[in-house]
Coordinates of C-alpha atoms and ligand atoms in Angstrom, one line a residue:
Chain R
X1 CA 107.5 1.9 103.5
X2 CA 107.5 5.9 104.7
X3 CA 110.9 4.8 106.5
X4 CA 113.0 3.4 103.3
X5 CA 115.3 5.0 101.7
X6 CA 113.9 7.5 98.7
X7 CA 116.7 6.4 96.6
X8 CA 115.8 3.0 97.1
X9 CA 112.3 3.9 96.2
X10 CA 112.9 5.5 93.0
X11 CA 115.5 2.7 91.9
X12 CA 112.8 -0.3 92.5
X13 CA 109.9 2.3 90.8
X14 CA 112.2 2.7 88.0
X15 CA 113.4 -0.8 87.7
X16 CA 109.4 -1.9 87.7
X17 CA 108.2 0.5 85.0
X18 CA 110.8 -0.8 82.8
X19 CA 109.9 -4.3 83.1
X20 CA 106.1 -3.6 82.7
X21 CA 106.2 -1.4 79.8
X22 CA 108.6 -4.3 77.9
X23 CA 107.1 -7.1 79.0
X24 CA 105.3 -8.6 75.9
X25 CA 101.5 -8.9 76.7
X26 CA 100.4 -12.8 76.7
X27 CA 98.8 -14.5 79.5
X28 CA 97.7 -12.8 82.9
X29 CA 99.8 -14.5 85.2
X30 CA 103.1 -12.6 84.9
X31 CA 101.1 -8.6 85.1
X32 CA 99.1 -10.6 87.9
X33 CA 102.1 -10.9 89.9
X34 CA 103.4 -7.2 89.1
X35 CA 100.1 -5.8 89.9
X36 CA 100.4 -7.2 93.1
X37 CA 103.4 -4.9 93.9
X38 CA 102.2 -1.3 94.2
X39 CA 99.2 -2.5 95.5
X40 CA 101.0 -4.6 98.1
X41 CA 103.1 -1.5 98.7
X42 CA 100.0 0.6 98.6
X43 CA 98.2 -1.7 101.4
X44 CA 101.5 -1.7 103.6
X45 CA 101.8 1.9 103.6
X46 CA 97.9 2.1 104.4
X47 CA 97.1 4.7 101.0
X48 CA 93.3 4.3 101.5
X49 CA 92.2 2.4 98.1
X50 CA 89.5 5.3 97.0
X51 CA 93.3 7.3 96.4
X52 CA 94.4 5.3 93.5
X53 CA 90.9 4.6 91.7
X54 CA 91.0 8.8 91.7
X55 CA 94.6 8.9 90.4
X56 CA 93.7 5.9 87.9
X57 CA 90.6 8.0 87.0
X58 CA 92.2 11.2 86.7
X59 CA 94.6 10.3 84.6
X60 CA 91.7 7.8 82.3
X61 CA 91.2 10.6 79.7
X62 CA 94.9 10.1 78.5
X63 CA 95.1 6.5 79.1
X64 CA 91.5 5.7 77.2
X65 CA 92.4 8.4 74.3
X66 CA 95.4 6.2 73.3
X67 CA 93.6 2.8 73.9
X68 CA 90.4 3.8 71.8
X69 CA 92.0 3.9 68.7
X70 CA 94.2 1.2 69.1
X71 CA 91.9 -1.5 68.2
X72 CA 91.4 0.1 65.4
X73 CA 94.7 1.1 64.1
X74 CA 96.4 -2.3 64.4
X75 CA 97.1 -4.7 61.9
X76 CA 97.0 -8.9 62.6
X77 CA 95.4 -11.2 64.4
X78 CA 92.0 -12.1 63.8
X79 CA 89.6 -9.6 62.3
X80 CA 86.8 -9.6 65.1
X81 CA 84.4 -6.9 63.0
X82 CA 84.6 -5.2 59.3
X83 CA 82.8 -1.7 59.2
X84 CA 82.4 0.8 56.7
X85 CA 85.1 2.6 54.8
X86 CA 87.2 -0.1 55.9
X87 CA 87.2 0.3 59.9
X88 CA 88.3 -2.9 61.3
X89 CA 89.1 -4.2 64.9
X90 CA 91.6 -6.9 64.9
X91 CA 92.6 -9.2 67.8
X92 CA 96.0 -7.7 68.0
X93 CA 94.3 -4.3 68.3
X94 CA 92.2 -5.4 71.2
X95 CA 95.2 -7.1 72.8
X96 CA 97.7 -3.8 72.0
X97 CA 94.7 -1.4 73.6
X98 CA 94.2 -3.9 76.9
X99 CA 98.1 -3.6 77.3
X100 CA 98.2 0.4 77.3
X101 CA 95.6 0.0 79.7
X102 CA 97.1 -2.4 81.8
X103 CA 100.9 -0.7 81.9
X104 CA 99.6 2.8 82.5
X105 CA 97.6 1.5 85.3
X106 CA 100.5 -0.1 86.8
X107 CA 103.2 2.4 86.5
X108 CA 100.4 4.7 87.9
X109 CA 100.0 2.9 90.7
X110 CA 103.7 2.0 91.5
X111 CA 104.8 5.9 91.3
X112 CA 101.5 6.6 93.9
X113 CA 103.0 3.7 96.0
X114 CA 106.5 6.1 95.4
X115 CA 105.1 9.3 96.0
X116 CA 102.4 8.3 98.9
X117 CA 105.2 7.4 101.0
X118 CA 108.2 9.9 100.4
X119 CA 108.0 13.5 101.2
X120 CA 108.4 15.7 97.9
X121 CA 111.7 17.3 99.3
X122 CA 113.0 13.8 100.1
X123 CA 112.2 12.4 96.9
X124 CA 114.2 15.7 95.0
X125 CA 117.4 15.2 97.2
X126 CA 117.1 11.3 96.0
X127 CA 117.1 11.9 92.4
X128 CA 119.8 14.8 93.0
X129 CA 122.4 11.9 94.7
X130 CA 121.1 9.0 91.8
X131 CA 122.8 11.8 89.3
X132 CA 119.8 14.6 88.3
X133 CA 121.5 17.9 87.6
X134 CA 121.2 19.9 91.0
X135 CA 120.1 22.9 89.2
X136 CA 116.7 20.8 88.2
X137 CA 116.4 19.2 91.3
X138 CA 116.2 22.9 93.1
X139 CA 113.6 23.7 90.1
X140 CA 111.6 20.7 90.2
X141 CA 111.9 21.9 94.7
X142 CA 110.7 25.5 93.8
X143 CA 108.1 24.4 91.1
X144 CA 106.6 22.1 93.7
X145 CA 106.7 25.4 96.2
X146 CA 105.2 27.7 94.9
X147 CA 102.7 26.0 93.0
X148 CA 100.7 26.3 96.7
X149 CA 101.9 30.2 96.5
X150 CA 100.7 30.8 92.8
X151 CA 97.6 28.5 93.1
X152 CA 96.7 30.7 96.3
X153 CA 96.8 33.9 94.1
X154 CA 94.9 32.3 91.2
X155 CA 91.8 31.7 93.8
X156 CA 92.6 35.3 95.2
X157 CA 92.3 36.7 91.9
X158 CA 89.0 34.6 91.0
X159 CA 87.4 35.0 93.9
X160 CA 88.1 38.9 93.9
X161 CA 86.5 39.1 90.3
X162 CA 84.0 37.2 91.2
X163 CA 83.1 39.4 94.2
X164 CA 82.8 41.9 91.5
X165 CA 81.1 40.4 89.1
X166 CA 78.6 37.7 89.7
X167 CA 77.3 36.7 86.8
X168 CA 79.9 36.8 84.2
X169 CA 79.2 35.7 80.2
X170 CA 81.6 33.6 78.4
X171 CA 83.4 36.2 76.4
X172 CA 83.7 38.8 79.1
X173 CA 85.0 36.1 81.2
X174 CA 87.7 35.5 78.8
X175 CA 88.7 38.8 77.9
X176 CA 89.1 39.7 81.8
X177 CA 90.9 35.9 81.7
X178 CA 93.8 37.7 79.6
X179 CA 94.3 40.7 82.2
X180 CA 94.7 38.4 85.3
X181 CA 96.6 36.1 83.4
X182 CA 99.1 39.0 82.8
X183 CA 98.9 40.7 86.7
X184 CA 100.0 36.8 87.5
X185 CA 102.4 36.6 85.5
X186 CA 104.3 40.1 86.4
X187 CA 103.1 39.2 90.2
X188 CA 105.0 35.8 90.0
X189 CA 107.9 37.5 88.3
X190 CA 108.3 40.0 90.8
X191 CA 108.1 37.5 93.7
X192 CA 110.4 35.6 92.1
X193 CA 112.8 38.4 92.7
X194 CA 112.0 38.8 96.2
X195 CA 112.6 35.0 96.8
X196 CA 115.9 35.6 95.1
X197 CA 116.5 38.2 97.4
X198 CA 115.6 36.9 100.4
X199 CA 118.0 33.8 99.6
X200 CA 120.7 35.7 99.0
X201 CA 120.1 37.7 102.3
X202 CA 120.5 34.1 103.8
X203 CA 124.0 33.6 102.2
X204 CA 123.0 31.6 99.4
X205 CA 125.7 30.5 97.0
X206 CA 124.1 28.9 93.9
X207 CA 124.0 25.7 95.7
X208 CA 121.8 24.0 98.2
X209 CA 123.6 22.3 100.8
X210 CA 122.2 19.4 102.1
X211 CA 121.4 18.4 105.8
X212 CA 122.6 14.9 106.7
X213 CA 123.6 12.5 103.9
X214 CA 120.9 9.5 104.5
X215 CA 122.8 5.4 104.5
X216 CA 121.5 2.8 103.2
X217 CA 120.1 0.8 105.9
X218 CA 119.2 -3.5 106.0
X219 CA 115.8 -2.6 105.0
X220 CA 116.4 -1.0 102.2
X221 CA 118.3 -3.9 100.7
X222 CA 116.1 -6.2 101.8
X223 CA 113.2 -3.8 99.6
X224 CA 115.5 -3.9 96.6
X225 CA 116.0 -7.4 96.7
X226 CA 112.4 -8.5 97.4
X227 CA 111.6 -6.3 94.3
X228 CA 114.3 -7.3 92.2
X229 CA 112.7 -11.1 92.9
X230 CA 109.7 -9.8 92.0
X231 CA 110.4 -8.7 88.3
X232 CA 112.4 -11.7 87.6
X233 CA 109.7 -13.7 88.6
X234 CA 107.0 -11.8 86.3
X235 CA 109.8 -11.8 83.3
X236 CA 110.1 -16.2 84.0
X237 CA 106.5 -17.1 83.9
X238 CA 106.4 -14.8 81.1
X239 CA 108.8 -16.8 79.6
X240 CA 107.5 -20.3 80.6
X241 CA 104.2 -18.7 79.0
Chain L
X1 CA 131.2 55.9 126.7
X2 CA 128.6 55.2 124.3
X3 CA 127.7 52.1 122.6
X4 CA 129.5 51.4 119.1
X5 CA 127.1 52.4 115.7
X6 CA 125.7 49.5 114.3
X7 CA 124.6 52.1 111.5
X8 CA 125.2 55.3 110.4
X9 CA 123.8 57.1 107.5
X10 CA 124.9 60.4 106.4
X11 CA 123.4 62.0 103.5
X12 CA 121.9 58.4 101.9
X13 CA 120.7 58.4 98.7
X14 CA 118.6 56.0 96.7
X15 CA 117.4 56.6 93.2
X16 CA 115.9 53.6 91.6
X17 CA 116.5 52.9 88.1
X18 CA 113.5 54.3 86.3
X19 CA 114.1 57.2 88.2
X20 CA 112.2 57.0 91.8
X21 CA 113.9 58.8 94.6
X22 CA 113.8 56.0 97.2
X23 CA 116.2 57.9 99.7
X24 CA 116.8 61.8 99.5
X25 CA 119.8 62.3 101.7
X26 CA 118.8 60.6 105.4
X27 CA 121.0 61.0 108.3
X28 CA 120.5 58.0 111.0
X29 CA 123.0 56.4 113.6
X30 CA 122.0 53.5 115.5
X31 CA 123.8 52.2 118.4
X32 CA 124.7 48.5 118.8
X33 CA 121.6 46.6 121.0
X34 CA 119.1 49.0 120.3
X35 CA 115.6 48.3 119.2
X36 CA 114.0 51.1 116.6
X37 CA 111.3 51.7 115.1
X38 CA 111.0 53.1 111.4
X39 CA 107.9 54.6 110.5
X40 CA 106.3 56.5 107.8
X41 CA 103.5 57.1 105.2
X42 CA 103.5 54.3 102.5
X43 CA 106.0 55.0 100.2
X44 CA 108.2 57.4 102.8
X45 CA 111.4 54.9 101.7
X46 CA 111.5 52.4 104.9
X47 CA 111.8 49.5 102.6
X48 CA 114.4 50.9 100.5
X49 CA 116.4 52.0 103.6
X50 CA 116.4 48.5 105.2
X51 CA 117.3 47.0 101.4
X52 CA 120.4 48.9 102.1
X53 CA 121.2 47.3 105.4
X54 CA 121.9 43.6 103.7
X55 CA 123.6 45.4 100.7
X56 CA 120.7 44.2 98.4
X57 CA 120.5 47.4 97.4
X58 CA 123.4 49.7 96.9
X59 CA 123.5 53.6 97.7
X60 CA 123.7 56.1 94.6
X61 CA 124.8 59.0 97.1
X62 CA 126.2 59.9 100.8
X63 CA 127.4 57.6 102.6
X64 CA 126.3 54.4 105.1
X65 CA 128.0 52.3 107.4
X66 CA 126.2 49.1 108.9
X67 CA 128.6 47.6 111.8
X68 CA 131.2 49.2 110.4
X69 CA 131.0 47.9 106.9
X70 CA 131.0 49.6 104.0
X71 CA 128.5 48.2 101.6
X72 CA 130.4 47.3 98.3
X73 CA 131.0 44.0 96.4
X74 CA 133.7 43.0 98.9
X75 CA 132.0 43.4 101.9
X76 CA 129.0 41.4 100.6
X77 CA 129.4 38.1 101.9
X78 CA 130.1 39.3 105.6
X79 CA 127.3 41.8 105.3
X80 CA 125.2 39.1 104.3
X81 CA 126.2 37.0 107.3
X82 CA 126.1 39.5 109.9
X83 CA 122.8 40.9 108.9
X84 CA 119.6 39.1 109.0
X85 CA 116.4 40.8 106.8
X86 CA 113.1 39.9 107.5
X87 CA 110.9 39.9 104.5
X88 CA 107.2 42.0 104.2
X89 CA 105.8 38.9 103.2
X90 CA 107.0 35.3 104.9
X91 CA 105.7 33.4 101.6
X92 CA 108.8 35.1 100.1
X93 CA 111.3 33.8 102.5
X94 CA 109.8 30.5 103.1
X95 CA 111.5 28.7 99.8
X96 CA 112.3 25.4 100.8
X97 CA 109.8 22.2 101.4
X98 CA 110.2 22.1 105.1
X99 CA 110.2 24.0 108.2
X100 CA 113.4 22.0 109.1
X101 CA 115.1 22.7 105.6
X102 CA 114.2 26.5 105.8
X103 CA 115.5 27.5 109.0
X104 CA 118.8 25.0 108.5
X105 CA 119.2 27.1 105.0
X106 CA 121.4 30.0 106.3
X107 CA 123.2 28.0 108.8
X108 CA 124.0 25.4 106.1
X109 CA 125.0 28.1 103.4
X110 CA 127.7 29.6 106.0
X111 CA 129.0 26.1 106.1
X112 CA 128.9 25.2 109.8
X113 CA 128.7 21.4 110.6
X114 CA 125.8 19.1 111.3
X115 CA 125.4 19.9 115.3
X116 CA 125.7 22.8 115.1
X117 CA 123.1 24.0 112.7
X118 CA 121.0 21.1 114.1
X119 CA 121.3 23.2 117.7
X120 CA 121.0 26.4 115.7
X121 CA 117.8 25.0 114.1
X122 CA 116.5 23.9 117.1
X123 CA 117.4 26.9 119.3
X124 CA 115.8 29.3 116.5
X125 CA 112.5 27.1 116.2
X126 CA 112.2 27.3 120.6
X127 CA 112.3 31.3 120.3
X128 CA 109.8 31.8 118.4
X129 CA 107.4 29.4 119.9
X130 CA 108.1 26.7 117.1
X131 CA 109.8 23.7 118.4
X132 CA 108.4 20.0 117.0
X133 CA 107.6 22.4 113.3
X134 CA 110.7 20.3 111.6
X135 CA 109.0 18.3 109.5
X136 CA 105.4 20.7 108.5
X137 CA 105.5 22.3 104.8
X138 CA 105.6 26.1 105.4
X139 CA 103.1 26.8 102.7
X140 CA 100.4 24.6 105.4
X141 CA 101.1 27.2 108.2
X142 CA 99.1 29.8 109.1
X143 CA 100.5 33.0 108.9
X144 CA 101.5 34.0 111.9
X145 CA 103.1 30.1 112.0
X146 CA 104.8 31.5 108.9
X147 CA 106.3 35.1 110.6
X148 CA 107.7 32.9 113.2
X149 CA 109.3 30.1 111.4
X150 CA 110.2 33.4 109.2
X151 CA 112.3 34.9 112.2
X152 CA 113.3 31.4 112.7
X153 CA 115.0 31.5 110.0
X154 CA 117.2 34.4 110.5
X155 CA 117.8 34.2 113.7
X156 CA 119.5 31.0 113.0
X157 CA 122.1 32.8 111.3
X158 CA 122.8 34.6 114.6
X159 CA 122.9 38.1 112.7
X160 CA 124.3 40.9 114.9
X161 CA 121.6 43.4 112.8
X162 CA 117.9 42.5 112.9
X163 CA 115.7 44.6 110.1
X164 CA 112.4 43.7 110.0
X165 CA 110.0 45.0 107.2
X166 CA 106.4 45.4 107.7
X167 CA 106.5 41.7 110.3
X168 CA 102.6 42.6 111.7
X169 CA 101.4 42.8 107.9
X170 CA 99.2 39.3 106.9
X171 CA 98.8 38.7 111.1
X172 CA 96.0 38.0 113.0
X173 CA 95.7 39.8 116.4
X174 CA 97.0 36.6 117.7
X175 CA 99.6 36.3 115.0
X176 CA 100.4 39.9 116.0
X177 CA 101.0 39.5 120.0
X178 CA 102.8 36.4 119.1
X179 CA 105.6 38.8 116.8
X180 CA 105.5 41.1 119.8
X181 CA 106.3 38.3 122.2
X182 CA 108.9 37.0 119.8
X183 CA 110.5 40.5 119.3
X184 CA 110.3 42.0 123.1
X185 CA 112.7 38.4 123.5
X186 CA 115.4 39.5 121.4
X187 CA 118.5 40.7 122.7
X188 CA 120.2 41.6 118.9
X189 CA 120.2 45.3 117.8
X190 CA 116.6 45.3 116.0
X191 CA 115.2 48.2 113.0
X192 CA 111.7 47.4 112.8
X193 CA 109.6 49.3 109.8
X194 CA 106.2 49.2 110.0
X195 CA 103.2 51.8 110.1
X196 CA 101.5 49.2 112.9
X197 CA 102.1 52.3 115.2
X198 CA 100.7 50.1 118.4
X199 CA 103.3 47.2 117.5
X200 CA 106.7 49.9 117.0
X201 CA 105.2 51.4 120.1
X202 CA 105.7 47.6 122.4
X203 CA 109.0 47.1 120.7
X204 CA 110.8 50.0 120.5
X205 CA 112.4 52.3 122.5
X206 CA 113.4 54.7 120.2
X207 CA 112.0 55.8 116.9
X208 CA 112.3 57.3 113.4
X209 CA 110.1 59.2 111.3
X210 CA 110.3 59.3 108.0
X211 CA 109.0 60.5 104.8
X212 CA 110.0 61.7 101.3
X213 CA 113.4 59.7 101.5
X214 CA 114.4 61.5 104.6
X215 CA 114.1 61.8 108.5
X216 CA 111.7 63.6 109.2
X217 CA 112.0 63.2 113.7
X218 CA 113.0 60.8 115.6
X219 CA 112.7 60.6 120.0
X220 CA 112.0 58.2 122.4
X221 CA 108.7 56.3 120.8
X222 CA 106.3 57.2 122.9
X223 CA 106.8 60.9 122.9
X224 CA 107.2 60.6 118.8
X225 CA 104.3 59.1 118.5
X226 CA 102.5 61.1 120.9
X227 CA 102.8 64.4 118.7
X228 CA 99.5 64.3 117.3
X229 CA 100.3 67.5 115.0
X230 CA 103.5 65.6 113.4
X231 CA 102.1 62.5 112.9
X232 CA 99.1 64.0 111.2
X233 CA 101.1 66.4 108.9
X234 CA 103.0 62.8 108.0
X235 CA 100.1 60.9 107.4
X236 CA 99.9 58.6 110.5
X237 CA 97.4 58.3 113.4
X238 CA 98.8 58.6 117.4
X239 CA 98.3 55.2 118.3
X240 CA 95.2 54.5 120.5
X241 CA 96.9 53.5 123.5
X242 CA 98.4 57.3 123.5
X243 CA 95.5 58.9 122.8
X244 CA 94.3 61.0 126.0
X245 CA 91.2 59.7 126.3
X246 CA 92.4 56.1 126.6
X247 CA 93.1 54.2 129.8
X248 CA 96.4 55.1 131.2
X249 CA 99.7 53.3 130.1
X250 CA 101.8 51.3 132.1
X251 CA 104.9 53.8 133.2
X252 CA 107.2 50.5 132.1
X253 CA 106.5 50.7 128.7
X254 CA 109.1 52.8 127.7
X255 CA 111.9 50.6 129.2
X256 CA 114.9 50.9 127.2
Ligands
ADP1 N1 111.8 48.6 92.7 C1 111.4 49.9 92.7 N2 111.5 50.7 91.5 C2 111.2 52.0 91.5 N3 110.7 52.6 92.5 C3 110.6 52.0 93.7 C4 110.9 50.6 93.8 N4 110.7 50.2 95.1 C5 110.2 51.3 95.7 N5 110.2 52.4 94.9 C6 109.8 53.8 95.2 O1 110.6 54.3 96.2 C7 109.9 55.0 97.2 C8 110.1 54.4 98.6 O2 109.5 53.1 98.6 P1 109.6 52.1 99.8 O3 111.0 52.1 100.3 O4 109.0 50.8 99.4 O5 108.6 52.8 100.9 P2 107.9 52.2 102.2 O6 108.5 50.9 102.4 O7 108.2 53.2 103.2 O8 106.5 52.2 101.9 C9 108.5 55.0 96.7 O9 108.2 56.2 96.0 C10 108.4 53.8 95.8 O10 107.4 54.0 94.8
MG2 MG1 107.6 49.0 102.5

């Protein structure tokens, strides 16, 4: 899995999200047998388990704020409970708020499988050669960066207030909030320059050159395919359902 | 005969735009394959000098030469090429997501084909103690990792001018003797800045006092930085190692 191509990797990822998020929700058997992708993939790269149940629940609050409503909000089916000022959950609700659940889940874990098993840089260069602009591909590269740098100055700065002051209240804690907020900001711009200046010191010319173009090997066919196999399998039983 | 200048200076100025004076008329000549040593008070203009070097920053007065270039908008590109700057802080330098990437950037940029800036890469990484670092993120190094893959990454340019600006700052003492290693190993004419008086003192054979914008002395390092009364007046300390009081020196450390 760490081996295969990254372009590959995006394509299938891709390819997969697009099946699960059109895929009418009926029976269990067709998401049964797309669920068992990423976490195949997951298992064969050996992405300890407790790695997705913390990506699933870090990303619950979104998921669970568009699924609560949902029963709600939904019109058909059968009405499974009448409240007040005319609140009602309907089956089609219920059904509509399992599927958010259900797709988020699963795209989740297919772009963990994607990212557990591709280095960032790799990932970037694929993206670049399956047709993203180069000048985003070197953003998304820099954002990805210097997050480490920035979030390294953000626990600098913290730390060195809170050497200072211990015991902080709320609103003093905000008000000083706004000063480091704006020493980050003119800190980041001005290393910003220096990386600009040290890149053109190296003879840069607006455009990153890359090192060795990668080739599609066997196995990343043989990937494609077995994926490929996969969604048209899901999309049959869901069709037979 | 002596050896050809790989800069000369005469009357340099620098005045930033909001005003600063950054270089007040210096005078310096620098002959090809020597090591020296800038030092200085914070503020004395070493930075702004060795902006000059890469053309990064352009002279507002007297005149400079580095290997024979004149800096201007046509010379950039080979002034670029030919000299490599090493950044105060290696978090600046170190901009893309691997060691491997990083130190293949110049090389790749001056458009030289696949061996060769794969033996480049690899040659660069063994100098400075790095080999087997391809695939590690530079922000996961420590620092003095980061300093070396730093160097790395100039020196696989093969630059003919080394400047260095402040390379002992963020380092550990072992960070530290590991830059000193790395730098006594070089063979390429080297301008090292740095008020690390003990590291200018391994390194260098010759060096440059300055202050204000200008040059205030230069000599063979360790009877510059031996002059207790100048350094003082300049706002440095004489390195411990010189200080009388101290065991004696090994007579080889002023080698040229
Ligand atoms: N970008 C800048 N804008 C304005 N003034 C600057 C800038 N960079 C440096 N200076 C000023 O130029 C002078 C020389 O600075 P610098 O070359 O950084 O000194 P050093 O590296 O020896 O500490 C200082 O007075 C400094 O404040
Ligand atoms: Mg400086």
């Amino acid at each position: 899995m760490h081996r295969l191509d990254a372009r590959g990797k995006a394509l299938a990822v891709l390819a997969y999200a697009s099946v699960v998020a059109t895929l009418p929700v009926g029976e269990p058997a067709p998401f049964l047998v797309l669920a068992a992708w990423p976490v195949g993939l997951l298992a064969a790269a050996r992405v300890p388990p407790r790695v997705l149940l913390g990506a699933l629940v870090a990303a619950s609050p979104f998921v669970l704020l568009a699924a609560v409503f949902l029963p709600f909000s939904h019109a058909g089916g059968r009405l499974l409970w009448s409240g007040p000022w005319g609140v009602e959950v309907t089956s089609a609700g219920v059904r509509a708020a399992v599927a958010v659940v259900a797709r988020s889940s699963l795209c989740l874990a297919a772009t963990l499988a994607l990212v557990a098993t591709t280095r960032f840089g790799d990932l970037v260069a694929a993206l670049e050669r399956l047709g993203l602009p180069a000048v985003l591909g070197l953003t998304l590269g820099f954002v990805h960066r210097f997050l480490f740098v920035c979030l390294d100055l953000v626990r600098r700065v913290l730390c060195a207030r809170a050497a200072r002051s211990p015991r902080l209240g709320p609103g003093a804690a905000l008000r000083s909030a706004g000063g480091m907020v704006a020493s980050l900001f003119v800190r980041s711009y001005e290393r910003s320059e220096r990386v600009h200046a040290a890149m053109m010191a190296r003879g840069f010319t607006g455009r990153v050159r890359p090192m060795a173009r990668p080739r599609w090997r066997t196995a990343d066919l043989g990937f494609l395919a077995f994926t490929a196999a996969l969604l048209a399998a899901a999309c049959v039983l869901e069709g037979r359902a | 005969m002596a050896a050809p200048l790989a800069l000369r200076a005469l009357g340099l100025c620098h005045v930033y735009p909001d005003g600063t004076e950054g270089l007040a008329g210096l005078d310096l000549e620098v002959e090809a394959g020597e090591s020296v040593g800038l030092v200085g008070p914070n503020g004395a203009g070493k930075s702004t000098l060795l902006l000059h070097l890469n053309g990064t920053l352009r002279p507002t007065g007297g005149r400079l030469e580095v290997l024979g270039l004149e800096p201007g908008r046509a010379s950039l590109p080979e002034l670029r090429r030919r000299v490599g700057l090493i950044f105060q802080d290696p978090d600046d330098q170190l901009f893309m997501p691997t060691v491997l990437d990083d130190v293949a950037f110049g090389p790749l940029n001056q458009g030289l084909p696949g061996e060769e800036v794969a033996r480049r890469v690899r040659e660069a990484l063994d100098r400075v103690g790095c080999a087997g670092y391809e695939g590690r993120a530079p922000y996961r190094l420590s620092g003095g990792e980061k300093r070396a893959v730093s160097i790395a990454g100039v020196l696989a340019c093969a630059p003919e001018l080394l400047a260095l600006d402040e390379p002992s700052s963020h380092l550990d003492p072992r960070g530290r003797r590991r830059l000193i290693r790395i730098l006594q190993g070089l063979e390429v004419t080297r301008v090292v800045a740095s008020h690390d008086l003990e590291l200018v003192l391994e390194v260098c054979s010759r060096s440059v006092l300055l202050d204000g914008g200008r040059v205030v002395a230069q000599g063979p390092t360790r009877a510059l930085l031996a002059d207790r009364g100048l350094l003082e007046a300049h706002g440095l300390e004489v390195p411990h190692s010189l200080t009388p009081h101290s065991e004696p020196h090994h007579p080889d450390g002023a080698h040229e």
